[in-house]
PDB file of C-alpha atoms in Angstrom:
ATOM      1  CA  UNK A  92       0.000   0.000   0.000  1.00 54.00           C
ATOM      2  CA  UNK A  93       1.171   3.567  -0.909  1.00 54.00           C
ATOM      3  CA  UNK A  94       0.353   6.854   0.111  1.00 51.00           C
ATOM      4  CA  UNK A  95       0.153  10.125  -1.768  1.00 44.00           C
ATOM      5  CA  UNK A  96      -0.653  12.027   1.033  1.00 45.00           C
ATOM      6  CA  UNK A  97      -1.750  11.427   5.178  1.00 43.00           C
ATOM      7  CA  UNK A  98      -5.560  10.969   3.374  1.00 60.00           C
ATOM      8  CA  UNK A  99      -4.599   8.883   0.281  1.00 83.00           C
ATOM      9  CA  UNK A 100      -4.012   5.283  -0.002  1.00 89.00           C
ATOM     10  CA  UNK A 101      -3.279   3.435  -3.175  1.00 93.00           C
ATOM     11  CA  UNK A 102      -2.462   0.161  -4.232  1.00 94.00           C
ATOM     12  CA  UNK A 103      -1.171  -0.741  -7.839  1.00 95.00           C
ATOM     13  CA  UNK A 104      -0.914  -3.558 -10.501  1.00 96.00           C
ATOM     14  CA  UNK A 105       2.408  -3.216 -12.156  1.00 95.00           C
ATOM     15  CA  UNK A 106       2.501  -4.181 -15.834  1.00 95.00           C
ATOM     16  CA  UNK A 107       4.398  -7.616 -17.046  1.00 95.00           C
ATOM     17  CA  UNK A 108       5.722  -5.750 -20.005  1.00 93.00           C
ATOM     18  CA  UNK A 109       7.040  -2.328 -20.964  1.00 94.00           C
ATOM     19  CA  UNK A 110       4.564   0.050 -19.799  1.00 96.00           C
ATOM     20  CA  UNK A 111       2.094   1.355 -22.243  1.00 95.00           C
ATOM     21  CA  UNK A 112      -0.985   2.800 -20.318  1.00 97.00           C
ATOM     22  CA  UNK A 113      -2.692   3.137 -17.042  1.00 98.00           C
ATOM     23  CA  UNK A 114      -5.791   2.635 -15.709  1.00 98.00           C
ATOM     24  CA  UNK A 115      -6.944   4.621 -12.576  1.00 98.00           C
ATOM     25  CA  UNK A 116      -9.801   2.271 -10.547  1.00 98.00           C
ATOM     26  CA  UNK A 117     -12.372   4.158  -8.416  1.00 97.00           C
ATOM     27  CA  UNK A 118     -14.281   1.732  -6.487  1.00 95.00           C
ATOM     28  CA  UNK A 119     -18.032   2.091  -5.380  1.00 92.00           C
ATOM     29  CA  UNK A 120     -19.636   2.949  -1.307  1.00 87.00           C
ATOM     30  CA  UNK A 121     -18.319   0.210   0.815  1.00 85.00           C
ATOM     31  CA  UNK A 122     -16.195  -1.329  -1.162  1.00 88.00           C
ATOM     32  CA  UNK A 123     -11.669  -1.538  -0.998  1.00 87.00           C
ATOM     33  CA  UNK A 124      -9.195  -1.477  -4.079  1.00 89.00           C
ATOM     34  CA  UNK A 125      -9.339  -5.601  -4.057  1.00 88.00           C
ATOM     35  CA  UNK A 126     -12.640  -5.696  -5.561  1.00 90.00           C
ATOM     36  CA  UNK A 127     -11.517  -3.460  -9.001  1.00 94.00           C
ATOM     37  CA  UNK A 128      -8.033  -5.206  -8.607  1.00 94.00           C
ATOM     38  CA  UNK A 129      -9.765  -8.403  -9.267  1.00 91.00           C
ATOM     39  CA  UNK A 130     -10.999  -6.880 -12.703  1.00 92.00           C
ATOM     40  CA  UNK A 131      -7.994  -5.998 -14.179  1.00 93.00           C
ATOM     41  CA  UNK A 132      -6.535  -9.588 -12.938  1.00 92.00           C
ATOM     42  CA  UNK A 133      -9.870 -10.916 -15.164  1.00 92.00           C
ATOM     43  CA  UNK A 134      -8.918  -8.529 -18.055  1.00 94.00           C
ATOM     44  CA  UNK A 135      -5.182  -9.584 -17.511  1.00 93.00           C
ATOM     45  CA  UNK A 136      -4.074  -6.341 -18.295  1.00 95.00           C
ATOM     46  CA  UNK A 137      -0.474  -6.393 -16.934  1.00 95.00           C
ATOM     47  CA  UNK A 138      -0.085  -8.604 -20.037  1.00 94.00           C
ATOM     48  CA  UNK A 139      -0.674  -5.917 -21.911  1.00 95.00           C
ATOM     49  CA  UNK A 140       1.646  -3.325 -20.371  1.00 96.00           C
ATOM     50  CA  UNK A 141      -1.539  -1.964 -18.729  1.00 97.00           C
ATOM     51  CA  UNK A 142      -0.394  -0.480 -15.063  1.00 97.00           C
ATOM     52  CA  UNK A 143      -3.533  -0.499 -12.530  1.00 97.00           C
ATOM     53  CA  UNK A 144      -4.110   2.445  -9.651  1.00 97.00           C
ATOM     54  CA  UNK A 145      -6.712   1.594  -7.300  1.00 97.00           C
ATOM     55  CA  UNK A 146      -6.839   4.655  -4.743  1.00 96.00           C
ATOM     56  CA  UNK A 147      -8.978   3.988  -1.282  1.00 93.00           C
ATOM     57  CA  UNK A 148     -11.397   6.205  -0.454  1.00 91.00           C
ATOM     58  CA  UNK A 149     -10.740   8.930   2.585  1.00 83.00           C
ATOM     59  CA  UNK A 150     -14.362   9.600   3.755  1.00 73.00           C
ATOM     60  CA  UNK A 151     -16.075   7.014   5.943  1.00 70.00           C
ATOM     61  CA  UNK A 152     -19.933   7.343   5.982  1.00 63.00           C
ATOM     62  CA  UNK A 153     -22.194   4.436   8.283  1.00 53.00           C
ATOM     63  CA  UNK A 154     -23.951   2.373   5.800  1.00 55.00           C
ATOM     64  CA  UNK A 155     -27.476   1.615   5.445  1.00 52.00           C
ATOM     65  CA  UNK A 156     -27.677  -1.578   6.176  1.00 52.00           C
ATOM     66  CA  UNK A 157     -25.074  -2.039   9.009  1.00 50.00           C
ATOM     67  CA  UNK A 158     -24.919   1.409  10.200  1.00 56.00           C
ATOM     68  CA  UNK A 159     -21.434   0.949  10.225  1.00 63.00           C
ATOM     69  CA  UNK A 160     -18.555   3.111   8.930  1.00 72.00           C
ATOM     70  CA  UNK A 161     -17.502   2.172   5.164  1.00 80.00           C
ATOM     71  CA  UNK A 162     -15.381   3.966   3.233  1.00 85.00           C
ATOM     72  CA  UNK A 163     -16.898   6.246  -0.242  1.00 86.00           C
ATOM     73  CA  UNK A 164     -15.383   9.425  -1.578  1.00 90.00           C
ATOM     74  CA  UNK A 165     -18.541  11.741  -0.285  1.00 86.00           C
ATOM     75  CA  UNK A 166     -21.299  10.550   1.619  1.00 80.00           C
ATOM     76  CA  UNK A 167     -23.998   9.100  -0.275  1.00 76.00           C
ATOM     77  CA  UNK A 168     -28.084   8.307   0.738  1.00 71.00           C
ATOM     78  CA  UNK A 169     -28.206   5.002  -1.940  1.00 68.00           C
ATOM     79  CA  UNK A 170     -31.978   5.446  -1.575  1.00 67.00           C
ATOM     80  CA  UNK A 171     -32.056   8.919  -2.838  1.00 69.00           C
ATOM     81  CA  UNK A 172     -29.068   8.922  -5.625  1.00 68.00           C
ATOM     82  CA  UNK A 173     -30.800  11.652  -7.110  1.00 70.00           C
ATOM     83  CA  UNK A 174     -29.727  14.076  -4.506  1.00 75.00           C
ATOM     84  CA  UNK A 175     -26.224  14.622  -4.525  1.00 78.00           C
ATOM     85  CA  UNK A 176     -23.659  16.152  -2.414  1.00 78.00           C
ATOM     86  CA  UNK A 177     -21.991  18.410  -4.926  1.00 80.00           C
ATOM     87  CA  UNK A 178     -19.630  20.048  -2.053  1.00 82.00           C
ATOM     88  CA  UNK A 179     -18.491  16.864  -1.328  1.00 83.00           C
ATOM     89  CA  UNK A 180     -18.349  15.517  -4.723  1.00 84.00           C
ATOM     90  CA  UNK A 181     -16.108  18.163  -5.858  1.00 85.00           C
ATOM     91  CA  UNK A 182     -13.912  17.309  -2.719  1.00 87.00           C
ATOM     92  CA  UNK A 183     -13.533  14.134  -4.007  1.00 89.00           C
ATOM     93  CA  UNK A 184     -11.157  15.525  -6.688  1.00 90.00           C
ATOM     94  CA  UNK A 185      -8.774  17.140  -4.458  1.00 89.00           C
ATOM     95  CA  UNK A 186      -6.886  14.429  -3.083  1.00 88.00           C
ATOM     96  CA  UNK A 187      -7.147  12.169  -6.423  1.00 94.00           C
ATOM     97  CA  UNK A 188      -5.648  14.997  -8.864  1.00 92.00           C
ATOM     98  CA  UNK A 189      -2.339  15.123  -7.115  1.00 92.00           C
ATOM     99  CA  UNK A 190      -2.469  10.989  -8.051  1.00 94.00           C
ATOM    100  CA  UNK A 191      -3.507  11.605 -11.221  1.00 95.00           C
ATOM    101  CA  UNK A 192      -0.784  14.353 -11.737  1.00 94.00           C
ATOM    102  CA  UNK A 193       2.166  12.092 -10.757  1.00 93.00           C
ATOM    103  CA  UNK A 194       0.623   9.645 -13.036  1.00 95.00           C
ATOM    104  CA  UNK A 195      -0.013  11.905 -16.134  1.00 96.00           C
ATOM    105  CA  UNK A 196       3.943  12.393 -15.282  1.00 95.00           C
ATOM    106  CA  UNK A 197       5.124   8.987 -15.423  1.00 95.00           C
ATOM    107  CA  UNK A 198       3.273   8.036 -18.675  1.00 96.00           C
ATOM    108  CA  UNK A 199       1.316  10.941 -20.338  1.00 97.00           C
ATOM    109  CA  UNK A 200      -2.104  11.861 -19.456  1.00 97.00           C
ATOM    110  CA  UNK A 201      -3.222  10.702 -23.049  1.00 97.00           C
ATOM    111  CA  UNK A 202      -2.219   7.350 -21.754  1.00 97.00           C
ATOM    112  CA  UNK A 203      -4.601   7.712 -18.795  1.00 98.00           C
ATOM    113  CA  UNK A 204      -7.864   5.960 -18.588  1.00 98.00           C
ATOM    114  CA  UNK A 205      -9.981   6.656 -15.295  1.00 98.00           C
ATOM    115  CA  UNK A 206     -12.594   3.829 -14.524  1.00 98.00           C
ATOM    116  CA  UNK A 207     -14.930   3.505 -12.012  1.00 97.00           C
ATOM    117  CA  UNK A 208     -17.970   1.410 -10.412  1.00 97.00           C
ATOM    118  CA  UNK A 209     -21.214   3.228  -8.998  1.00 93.00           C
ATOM    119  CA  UNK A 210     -20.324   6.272  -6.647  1.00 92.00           C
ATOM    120  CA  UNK A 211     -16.617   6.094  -8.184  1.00 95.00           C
ATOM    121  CA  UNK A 212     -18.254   5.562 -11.654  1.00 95.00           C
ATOM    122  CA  UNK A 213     -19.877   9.490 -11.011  1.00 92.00           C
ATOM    123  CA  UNK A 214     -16.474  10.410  -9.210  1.00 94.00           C
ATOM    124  CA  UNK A 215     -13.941   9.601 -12.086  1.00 96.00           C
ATOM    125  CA  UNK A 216     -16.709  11.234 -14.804  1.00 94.00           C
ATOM    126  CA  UNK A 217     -16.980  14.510 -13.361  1.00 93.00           C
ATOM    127  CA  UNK A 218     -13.076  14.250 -12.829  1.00 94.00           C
ATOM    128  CA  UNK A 219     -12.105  13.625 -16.515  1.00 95.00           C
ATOM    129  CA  UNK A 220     -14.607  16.231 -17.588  1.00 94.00           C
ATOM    130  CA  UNK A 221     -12.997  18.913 -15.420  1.00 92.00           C
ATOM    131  CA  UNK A 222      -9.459  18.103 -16.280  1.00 93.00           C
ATOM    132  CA  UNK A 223      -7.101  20.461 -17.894  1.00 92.00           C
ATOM    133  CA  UNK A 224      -5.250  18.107 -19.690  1.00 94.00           C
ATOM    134  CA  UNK A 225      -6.443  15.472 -22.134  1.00 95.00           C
ATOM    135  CA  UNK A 226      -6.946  11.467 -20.991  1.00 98.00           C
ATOM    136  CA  UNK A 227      -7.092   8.923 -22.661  1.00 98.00           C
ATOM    137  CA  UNK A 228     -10.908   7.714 -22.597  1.00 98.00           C
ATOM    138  CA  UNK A 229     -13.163   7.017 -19.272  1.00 98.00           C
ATOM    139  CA  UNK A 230     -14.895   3.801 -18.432  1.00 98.00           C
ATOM    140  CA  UNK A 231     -17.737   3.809 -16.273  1.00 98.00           C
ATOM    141  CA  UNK A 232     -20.130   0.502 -14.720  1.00 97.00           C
ATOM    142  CA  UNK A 233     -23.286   1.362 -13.252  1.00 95.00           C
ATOM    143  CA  UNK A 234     -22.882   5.414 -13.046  1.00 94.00           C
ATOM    144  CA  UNK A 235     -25.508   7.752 -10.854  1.00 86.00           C
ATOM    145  CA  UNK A 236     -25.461  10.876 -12.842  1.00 82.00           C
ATOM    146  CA  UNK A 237     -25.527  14.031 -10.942  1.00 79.00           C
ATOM    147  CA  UNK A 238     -29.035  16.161 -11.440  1.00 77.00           C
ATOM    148  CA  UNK A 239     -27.807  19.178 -12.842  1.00 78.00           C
ATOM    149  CA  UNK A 240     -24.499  17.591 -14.262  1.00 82.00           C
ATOM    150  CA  UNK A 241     -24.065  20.518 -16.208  1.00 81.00           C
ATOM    151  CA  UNK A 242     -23.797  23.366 -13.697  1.00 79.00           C
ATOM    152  CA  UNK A 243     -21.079  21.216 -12.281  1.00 78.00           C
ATOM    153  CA  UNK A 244     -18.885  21.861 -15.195  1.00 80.00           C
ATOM    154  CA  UNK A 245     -17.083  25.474 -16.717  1.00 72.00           C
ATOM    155  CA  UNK A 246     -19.359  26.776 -18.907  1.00 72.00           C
ATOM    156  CA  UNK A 247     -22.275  23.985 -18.459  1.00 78.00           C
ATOM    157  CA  UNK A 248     -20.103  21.825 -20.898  1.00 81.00           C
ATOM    158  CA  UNK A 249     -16.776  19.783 -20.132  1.00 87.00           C
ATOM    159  CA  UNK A 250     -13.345  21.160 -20.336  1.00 89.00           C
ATOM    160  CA  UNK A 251     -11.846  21.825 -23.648  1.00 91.00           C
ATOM    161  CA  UNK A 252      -9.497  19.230 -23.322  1.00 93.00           C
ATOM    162  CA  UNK A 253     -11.930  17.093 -22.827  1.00 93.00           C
ATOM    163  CA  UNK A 254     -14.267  17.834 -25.794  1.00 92.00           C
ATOM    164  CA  UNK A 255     -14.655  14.344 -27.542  1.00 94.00           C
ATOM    165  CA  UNK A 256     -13.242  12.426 -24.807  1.00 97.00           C
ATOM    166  CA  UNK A 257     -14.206   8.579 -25.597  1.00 98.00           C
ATOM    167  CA  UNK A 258     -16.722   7.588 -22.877  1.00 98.00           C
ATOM    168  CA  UNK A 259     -17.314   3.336 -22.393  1.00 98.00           C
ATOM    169  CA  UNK A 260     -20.389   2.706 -20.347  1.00 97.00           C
ATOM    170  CA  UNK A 261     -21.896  -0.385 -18.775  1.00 97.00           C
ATOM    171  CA  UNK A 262     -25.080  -1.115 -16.658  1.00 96.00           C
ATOM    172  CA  UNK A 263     -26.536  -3.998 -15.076  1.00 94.00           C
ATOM    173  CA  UNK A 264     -30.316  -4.780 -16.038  1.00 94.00           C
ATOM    174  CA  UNK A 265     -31.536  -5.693 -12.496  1.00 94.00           C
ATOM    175  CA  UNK A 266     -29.912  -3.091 -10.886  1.00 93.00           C
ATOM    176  CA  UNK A 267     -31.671  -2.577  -7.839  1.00 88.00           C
ATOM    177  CA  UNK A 268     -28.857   0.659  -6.422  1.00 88.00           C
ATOM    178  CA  UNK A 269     -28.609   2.415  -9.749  1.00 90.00           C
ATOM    179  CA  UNK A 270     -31.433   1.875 -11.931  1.00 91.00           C
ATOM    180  CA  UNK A 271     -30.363   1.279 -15.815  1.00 93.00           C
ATOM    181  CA  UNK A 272     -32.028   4.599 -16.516  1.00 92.00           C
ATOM    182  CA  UNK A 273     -29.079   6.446 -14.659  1.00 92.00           C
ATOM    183  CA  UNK A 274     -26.459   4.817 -17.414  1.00 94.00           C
ATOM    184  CA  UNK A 275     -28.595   5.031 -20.154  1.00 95.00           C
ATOM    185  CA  UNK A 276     -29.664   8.852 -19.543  1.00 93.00           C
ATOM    186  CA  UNK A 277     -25.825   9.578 -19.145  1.00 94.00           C
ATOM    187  CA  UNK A 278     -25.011   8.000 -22.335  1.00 96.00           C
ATOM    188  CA  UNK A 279     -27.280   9.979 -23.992  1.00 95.00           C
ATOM    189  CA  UNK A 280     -26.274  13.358 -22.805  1.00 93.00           C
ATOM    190  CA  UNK A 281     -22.682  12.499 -23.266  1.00 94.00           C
ATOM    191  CA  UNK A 282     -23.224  11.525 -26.909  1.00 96.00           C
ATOM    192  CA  UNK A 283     -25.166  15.294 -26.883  1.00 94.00           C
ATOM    193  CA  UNK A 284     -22.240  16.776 -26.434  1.00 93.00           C
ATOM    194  CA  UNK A 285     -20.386  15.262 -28.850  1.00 94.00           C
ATOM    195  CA  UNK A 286     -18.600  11.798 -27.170  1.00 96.00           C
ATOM    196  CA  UNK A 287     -18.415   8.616 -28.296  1.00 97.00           C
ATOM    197  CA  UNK A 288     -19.816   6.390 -26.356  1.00 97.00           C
ATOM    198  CA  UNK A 289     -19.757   2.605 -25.956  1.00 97.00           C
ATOM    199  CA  UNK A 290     -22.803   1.757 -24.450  1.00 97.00           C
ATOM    200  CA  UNK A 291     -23.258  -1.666 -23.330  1.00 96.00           C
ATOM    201  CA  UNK A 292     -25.767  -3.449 -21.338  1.00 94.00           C
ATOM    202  CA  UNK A 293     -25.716  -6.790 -19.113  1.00 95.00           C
ATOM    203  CA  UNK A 294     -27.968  -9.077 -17.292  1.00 93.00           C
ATOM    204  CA  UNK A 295     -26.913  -8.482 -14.069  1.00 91.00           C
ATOM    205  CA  UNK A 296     -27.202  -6.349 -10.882  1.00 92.00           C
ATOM    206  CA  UNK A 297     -25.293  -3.569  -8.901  1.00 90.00           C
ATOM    207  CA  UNK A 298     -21.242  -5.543  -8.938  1.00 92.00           C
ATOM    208  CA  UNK A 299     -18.795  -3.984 -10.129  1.00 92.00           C
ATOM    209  CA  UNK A 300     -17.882  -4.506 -13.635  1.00 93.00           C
ATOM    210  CA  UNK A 301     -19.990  -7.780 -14.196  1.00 91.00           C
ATOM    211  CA  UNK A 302     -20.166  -9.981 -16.982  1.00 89.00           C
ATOM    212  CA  UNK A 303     -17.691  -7.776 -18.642  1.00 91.00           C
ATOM    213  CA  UNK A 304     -16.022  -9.706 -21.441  1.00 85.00           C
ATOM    214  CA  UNK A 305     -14.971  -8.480 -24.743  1.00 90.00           C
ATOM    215  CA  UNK A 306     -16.286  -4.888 -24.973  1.00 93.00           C
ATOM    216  CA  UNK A 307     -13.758  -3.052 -22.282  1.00 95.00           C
ATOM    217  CA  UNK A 308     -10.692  -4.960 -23.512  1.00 94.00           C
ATOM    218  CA  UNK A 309     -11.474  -3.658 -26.630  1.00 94.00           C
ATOM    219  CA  UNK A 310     -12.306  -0.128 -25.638  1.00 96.00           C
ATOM    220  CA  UNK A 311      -8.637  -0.046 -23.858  1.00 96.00           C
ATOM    221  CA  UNK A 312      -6.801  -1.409 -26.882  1.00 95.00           C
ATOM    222  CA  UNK A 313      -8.724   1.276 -28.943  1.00 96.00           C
ATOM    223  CA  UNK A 314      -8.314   4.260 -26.492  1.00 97.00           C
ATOM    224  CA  UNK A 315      -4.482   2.991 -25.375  1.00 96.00           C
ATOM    225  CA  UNK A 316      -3.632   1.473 -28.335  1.00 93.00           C
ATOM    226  CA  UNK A 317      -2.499  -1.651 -26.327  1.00 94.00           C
ATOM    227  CA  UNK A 318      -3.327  -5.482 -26.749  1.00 91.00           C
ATOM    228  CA  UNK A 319      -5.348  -6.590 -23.615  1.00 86.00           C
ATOM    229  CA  UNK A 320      -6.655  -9.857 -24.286  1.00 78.00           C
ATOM    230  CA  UNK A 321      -9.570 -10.724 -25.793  1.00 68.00           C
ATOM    231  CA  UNK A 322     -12.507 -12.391 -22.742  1.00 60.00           C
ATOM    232  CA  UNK A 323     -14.630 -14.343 -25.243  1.00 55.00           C
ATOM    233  CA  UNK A 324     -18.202 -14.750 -24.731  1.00 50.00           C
ATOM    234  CA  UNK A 325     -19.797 -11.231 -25.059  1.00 43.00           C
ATOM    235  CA  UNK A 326     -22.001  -9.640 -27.721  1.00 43.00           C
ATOM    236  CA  UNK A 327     -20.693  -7.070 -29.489  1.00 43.00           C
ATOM    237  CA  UNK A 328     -21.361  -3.588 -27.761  1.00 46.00           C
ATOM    238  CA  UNK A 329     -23.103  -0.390 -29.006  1.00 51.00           C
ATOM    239  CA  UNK A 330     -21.921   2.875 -29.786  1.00 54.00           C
ATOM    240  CA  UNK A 331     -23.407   6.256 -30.392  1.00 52.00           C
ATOM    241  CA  UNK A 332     -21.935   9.156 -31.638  1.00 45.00           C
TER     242      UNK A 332
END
């Protein structure tokens, strides 16, 4: 385990060849960076010169079904994802971007893919679209979009540099914590302003990054220009423009 800073921890995945890209792993309420390290061991991205950053959340917030502590990146009512704490969402930035810096240092922030699940999902979207510099692409699995989305942004809109950014988005079916509405309503503002977007849907419920296959691998190769390894068994994905 690393630090950046007395508030954040991070844990990484170092690549089994010559470094070629990263990928930056928010993880949802509740959960640690074992349960997106286990994704990129599925995606076996290492072989691919793929290096994985999986920061742990600073805030602790009781959850609702133990009341006890669990970490997230801004306290979050699960029942009412539709009210958002924007104060503490944008606080959520502030001890990530120094990570992301050192990052965008070691390889190049076009290099740089954030990803996240749920409550990271929203965290690593409104980070890439506030950025000054450009990223690579953004991959998201069962995002809750901010209401008002734009007034969280310069202008309404994202940052220049990230005007086009490519956007891959996934959602469970029978997700009971973010309804399929949330992804599917984000796709189709981000493809308003002009992103592509992957858009692809699964089966399943609220885990992080399930029944992923074939579609991410091949968003990363695309957006890194790597060779992660194709996970057969998926349809192919949809994208909008």
């Amino acid at each position: 385990m690393s630090t950046m800073d007395d508030r954040l921890q991070y844990e990484t995945a170092h690549p089994t060849r010559p470094h070629r890209g990263t990928v930056i792993w928010l993880h949802g309420i509740g959960q640690a960076p074992g349960d997106l390290m286990a994704v990129t061991q599925r995606f076996r991205l290492a072989e691919a010169g793929v290096r994985g950053v999986f920061p742990r959340a600073p805030v602790s917030a009781p959850s609702l079904l133990s009341g006890l502590a669990v970490p997230c990146w801004f306290p979050q009512n699960l029942l009412a994802i539709d009210r958002i704490d924007v104060e503490g969402l944008l606080a959520a930035h502030r001890p990530l971007s120094g990570l992301l810096e050192a990052e965008a240092d070691r390889i190049g922030a076009g290099r740089i893919v954030l990803a996240g699940f749920s409550q990271g999902a929203t965290v690593a979207l409104t980070m890439a679209l506030t950025y000054a510099r450009r990223l690579a692409g953004v991959a998201l699995y069962a995002p809750f979009m901010p209401p008002d989305l734009p007034a969280l942004l310069p202008a309404g809109r994202p940052s220049p540099a990230a005007d086009g950014l490519p956007v891959w988005i996934g959602h469970g079916a029978r997700d009971w914590v973010v309804p399929e509405r949330s992804g599917a309503g984000l796709r189709d503002l981000l493809t308003s302003w002009g992103h592509p977007v992957t858009w692809q849907r699964y089966p399943g419920g609220h885990e992080p990054f399930a029944g992923v296959r074939a579609s991410l691998p091949a968003f990363l190769n695309d957006v890194l220009d790597v060779d992660v390894p194709q996970v057969p068994g998926a349809g192919p994905a949809a994208r909008t423009r």
